[in-house]
PDB file of C-alpha atoms in Angstrom:
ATOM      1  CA  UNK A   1     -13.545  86.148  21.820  1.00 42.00           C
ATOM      2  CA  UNK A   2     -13.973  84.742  18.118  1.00 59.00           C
ATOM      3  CA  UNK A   3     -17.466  83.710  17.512  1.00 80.00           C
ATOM      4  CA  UNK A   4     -17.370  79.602  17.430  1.00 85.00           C
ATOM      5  CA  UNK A   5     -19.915  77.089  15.977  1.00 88.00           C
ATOM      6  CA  UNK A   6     -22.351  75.129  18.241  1.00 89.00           C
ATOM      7  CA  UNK A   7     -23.010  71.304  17.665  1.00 89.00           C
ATOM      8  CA  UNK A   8     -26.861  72.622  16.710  1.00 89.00           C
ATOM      9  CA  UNK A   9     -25.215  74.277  13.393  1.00 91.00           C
ATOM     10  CA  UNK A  10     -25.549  72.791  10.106  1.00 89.00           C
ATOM     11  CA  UNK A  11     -23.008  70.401   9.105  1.00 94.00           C
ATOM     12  CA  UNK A  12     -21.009  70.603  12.531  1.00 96.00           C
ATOM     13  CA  UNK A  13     -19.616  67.439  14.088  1.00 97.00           C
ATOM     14  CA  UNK A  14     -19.073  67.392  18.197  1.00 97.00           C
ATOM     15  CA  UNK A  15     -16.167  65.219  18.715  1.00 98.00           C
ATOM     16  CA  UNK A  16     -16.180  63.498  22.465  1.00 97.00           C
ATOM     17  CA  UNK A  17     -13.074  66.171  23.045  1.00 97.00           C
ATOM     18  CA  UNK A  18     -15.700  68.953  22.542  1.00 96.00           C
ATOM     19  CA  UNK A  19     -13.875  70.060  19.243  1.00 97.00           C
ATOM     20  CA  UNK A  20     -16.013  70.882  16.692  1.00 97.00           C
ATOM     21  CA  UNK A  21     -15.724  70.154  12.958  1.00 97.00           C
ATOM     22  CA  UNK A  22     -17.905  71.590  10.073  1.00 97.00           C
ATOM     23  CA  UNK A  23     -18.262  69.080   7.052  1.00 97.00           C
ATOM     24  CA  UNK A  24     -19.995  70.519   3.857  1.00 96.00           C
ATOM     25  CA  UNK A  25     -20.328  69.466   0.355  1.00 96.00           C
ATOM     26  CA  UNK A  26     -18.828  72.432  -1.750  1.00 96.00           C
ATOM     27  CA  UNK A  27     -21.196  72.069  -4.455  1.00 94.00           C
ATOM     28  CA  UNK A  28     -23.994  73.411  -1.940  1.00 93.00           C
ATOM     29  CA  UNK A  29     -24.299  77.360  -0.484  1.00 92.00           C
ATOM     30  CA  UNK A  30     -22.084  78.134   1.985  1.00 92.00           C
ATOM     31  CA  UNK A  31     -24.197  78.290   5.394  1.00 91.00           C
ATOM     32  CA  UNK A  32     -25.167  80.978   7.323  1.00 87.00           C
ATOM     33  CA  UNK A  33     -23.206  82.272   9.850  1.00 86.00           C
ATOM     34  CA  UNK A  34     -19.415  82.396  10.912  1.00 91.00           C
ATOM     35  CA  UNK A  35     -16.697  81.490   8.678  1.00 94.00           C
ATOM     36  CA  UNK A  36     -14.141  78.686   8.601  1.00 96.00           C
ATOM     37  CA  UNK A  37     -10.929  80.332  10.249  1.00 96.00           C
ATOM     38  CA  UNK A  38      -9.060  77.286   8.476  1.00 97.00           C
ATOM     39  CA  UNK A  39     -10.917  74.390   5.633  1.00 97.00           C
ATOM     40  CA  UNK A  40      -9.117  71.174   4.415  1.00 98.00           C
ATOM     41  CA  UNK A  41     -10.698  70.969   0.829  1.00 97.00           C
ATOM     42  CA  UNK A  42     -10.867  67.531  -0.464  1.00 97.00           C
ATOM     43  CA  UNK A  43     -10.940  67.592  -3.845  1.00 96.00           C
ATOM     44  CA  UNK A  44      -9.409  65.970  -6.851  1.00 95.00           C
ATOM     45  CA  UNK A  45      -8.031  69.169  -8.400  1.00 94.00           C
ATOM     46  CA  UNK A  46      -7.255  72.956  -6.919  1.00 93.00           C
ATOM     47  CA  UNK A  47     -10.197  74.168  -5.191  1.00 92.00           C
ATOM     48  CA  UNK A  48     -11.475  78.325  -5.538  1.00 87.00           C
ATOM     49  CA  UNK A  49     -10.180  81.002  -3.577  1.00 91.00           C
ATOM     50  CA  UNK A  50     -11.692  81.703  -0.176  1.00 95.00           C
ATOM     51  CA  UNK A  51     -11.210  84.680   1.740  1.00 95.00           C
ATOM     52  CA  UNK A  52     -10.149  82.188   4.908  1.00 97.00           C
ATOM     53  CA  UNK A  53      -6.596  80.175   5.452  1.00 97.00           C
ATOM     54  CA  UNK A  54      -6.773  76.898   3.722  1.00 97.00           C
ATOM     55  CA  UNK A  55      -5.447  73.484   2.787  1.00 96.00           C
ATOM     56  CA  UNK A  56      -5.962  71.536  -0.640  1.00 96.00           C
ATOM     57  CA  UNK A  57      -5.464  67.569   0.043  1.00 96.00           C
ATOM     58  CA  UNK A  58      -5.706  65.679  -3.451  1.00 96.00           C
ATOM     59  CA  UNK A  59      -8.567  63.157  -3.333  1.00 95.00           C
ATOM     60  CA  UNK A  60     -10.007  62.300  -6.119  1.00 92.00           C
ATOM     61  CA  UNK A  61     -13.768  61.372  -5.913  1.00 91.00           C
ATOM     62  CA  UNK A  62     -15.069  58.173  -4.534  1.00 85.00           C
ATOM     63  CA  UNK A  63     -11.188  57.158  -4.138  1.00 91.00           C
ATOM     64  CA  UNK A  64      -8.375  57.885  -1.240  1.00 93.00           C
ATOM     65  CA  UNK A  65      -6.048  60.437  -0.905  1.00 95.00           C
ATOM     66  CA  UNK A  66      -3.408  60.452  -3.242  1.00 92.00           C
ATOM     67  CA  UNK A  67      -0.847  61.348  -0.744  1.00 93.00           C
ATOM     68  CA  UNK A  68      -1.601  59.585   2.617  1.00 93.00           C
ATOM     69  CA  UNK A  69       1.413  61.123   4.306  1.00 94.00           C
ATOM     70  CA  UNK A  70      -0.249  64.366   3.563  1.00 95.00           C
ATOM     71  CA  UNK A  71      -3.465  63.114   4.721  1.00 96.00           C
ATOM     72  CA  UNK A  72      -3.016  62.472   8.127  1.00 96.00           C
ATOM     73  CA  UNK A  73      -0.573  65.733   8.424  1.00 96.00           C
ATOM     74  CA  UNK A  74      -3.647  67.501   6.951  1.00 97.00           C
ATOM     75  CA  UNK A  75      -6.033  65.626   9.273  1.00 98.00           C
ATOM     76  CA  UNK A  76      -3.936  65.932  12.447  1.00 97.00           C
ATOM     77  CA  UNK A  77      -3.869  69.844  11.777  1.00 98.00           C
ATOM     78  CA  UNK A  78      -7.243  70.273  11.255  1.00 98.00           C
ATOM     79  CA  UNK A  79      -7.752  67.631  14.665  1.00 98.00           C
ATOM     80  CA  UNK A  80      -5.724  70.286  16.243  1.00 98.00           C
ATOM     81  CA  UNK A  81      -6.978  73.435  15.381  1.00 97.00           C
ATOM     82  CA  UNK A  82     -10.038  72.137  16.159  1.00 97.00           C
ATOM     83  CA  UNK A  83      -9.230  72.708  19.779  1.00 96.00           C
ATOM     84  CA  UNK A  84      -9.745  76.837  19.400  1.00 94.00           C
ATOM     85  CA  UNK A  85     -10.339  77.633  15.774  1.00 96.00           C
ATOM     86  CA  UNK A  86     -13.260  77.009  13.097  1.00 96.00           C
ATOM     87  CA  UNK A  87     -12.208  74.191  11.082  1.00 97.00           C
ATOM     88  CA  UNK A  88     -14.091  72.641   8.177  1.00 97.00           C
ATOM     89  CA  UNK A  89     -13.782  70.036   6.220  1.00 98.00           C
ATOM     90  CA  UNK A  90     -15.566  69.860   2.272  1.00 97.00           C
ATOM     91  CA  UNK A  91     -15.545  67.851  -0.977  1.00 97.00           C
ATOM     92  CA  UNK A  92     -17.828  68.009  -3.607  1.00 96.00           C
ATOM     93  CA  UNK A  93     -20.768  66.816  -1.948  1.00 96.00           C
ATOM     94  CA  UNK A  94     -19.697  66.313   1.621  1.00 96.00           C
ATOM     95  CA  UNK A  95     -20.233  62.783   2.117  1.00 96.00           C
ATOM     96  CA  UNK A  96     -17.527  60.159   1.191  1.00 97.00           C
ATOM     97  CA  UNK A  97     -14.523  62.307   1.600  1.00 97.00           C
ATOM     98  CA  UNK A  98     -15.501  64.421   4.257  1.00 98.00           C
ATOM     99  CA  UNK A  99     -16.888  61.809   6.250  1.00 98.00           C
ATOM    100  CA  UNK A 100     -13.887  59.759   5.809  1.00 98.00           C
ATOM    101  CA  UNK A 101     -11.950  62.425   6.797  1.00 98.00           C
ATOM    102  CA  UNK A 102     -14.151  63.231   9.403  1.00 98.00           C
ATOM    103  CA  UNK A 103     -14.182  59.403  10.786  1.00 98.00           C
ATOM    104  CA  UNK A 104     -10.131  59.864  10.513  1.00 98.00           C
ATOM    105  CA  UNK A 105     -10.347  63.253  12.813  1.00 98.00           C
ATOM    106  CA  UNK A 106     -12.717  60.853  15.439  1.00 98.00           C
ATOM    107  CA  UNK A 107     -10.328  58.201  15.723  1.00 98.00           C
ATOM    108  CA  UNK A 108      -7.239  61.053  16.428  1.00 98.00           C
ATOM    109  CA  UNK A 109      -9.896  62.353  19.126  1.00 98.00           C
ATOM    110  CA  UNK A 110     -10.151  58.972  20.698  1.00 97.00           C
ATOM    111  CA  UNK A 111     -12.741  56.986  18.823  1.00 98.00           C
ATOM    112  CA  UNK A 112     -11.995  53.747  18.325  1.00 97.00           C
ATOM    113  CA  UNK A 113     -11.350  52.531  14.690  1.00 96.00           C
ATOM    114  CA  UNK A 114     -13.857  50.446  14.348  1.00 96.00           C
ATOM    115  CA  UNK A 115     -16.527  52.253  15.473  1.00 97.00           C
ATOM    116  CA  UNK A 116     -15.513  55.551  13.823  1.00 98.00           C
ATOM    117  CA  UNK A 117     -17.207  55.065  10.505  1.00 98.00           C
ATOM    118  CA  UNK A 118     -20.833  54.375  12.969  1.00 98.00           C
ATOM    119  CA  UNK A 119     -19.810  57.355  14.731  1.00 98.00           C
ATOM    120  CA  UNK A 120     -19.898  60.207  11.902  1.00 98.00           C
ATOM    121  CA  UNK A 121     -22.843  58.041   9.964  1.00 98.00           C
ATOM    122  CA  UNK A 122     -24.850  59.158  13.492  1.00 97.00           C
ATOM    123  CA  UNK A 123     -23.078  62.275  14.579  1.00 97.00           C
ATOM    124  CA  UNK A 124     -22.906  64.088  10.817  1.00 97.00           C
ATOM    125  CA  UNK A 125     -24.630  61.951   8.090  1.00 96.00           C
ATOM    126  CA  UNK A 126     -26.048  59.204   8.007  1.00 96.00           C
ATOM    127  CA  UNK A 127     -24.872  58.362   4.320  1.00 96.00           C
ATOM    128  CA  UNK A 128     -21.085  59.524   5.775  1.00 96.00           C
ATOM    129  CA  UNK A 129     -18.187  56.865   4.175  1.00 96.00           C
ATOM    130  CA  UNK A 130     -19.691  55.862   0.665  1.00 95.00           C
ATOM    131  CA  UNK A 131     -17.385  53.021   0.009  1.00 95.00           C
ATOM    132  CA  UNK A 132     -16.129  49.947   1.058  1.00 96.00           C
ATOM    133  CA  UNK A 133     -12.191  51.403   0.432  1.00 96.00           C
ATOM    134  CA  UNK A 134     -12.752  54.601   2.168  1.00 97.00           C
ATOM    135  CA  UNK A 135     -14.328  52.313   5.380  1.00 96.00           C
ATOM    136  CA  UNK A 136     -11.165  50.296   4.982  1.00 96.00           C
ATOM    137  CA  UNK A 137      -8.977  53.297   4.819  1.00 96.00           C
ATOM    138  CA  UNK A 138     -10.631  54.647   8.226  1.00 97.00           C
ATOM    139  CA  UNK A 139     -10.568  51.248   9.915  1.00 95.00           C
ATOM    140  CA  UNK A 140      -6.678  51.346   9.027  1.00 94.00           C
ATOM    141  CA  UNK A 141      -6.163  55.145  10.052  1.00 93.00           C
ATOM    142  CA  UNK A 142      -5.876  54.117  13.490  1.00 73.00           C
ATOM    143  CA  UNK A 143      -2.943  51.674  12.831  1.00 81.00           C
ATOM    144  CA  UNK A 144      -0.387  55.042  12.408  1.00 67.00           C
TER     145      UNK A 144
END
């Protein structure tokens, strides 16, 4: 049995499912503990090597993804590896783009659109979303 994160662990988001997501901010240690099995980095260039199976989506800071295609590919991955693996989710500081990617992953799992953005500001952090086009990008996630 693979060692799995609990919703008490830092940075780890219980979706209603019972998935869990870990959401960091790269620019901080990585935590204690088991590893990501599979991390969506999102980050405006190439992120580092880690010794775990990854995915780079381009997303610049404080903006949306450049490719939105790829986003919600990336996203619905990550929503379904969730279901048996370690998944985690970073940018930079693991706020805006992580919790709009985050609020994306909620609405996939059944939370409604509008309330998605409340949902990971209560669940994960409560400064989650940063601005007013990533909140408009997760209200508008839900649309396909």
């Amino acid at each position: 049995m693979t060692e799995t994160w609990t919703p008490a662990d830092p940075g780890v988001l219980s979706l209603p499912s019972g998935r869990l997501l870990r959401g960091r901010g790269l620019r901080r240690p990585l935590p204690t503990g088991p590893t990501p099995t599979y991390a969506v980095y999102l980050l405006g260039k190439q992120p580092p090597e880690v010794p775990w199976e990854s995915r780079w989506l381009r997303w610049p800071d404080f903006r949306l993804p450049s490719d939105r295609a790829d986003a919600r590919a990336a996203l619905g991955e990550a929503w379904e590896r969730a279901a048996g693996e370690r998944i985690e989710l970073a940018c930079g500081g693991g706020r805006g783009r992580t919790g709009t990617a985050l609020a994306c992953i909620a609405i996939l799992d059944g939370v409604p659109a509008d309330r998605a953005v409340e949902f990971v500001r209560r669940e994960y952090d409560s400064h989650a979303v940063e601005t007013p086009w990533q909140k408009r990008y997760v209200r508008h996630f839900g649309d396909g």
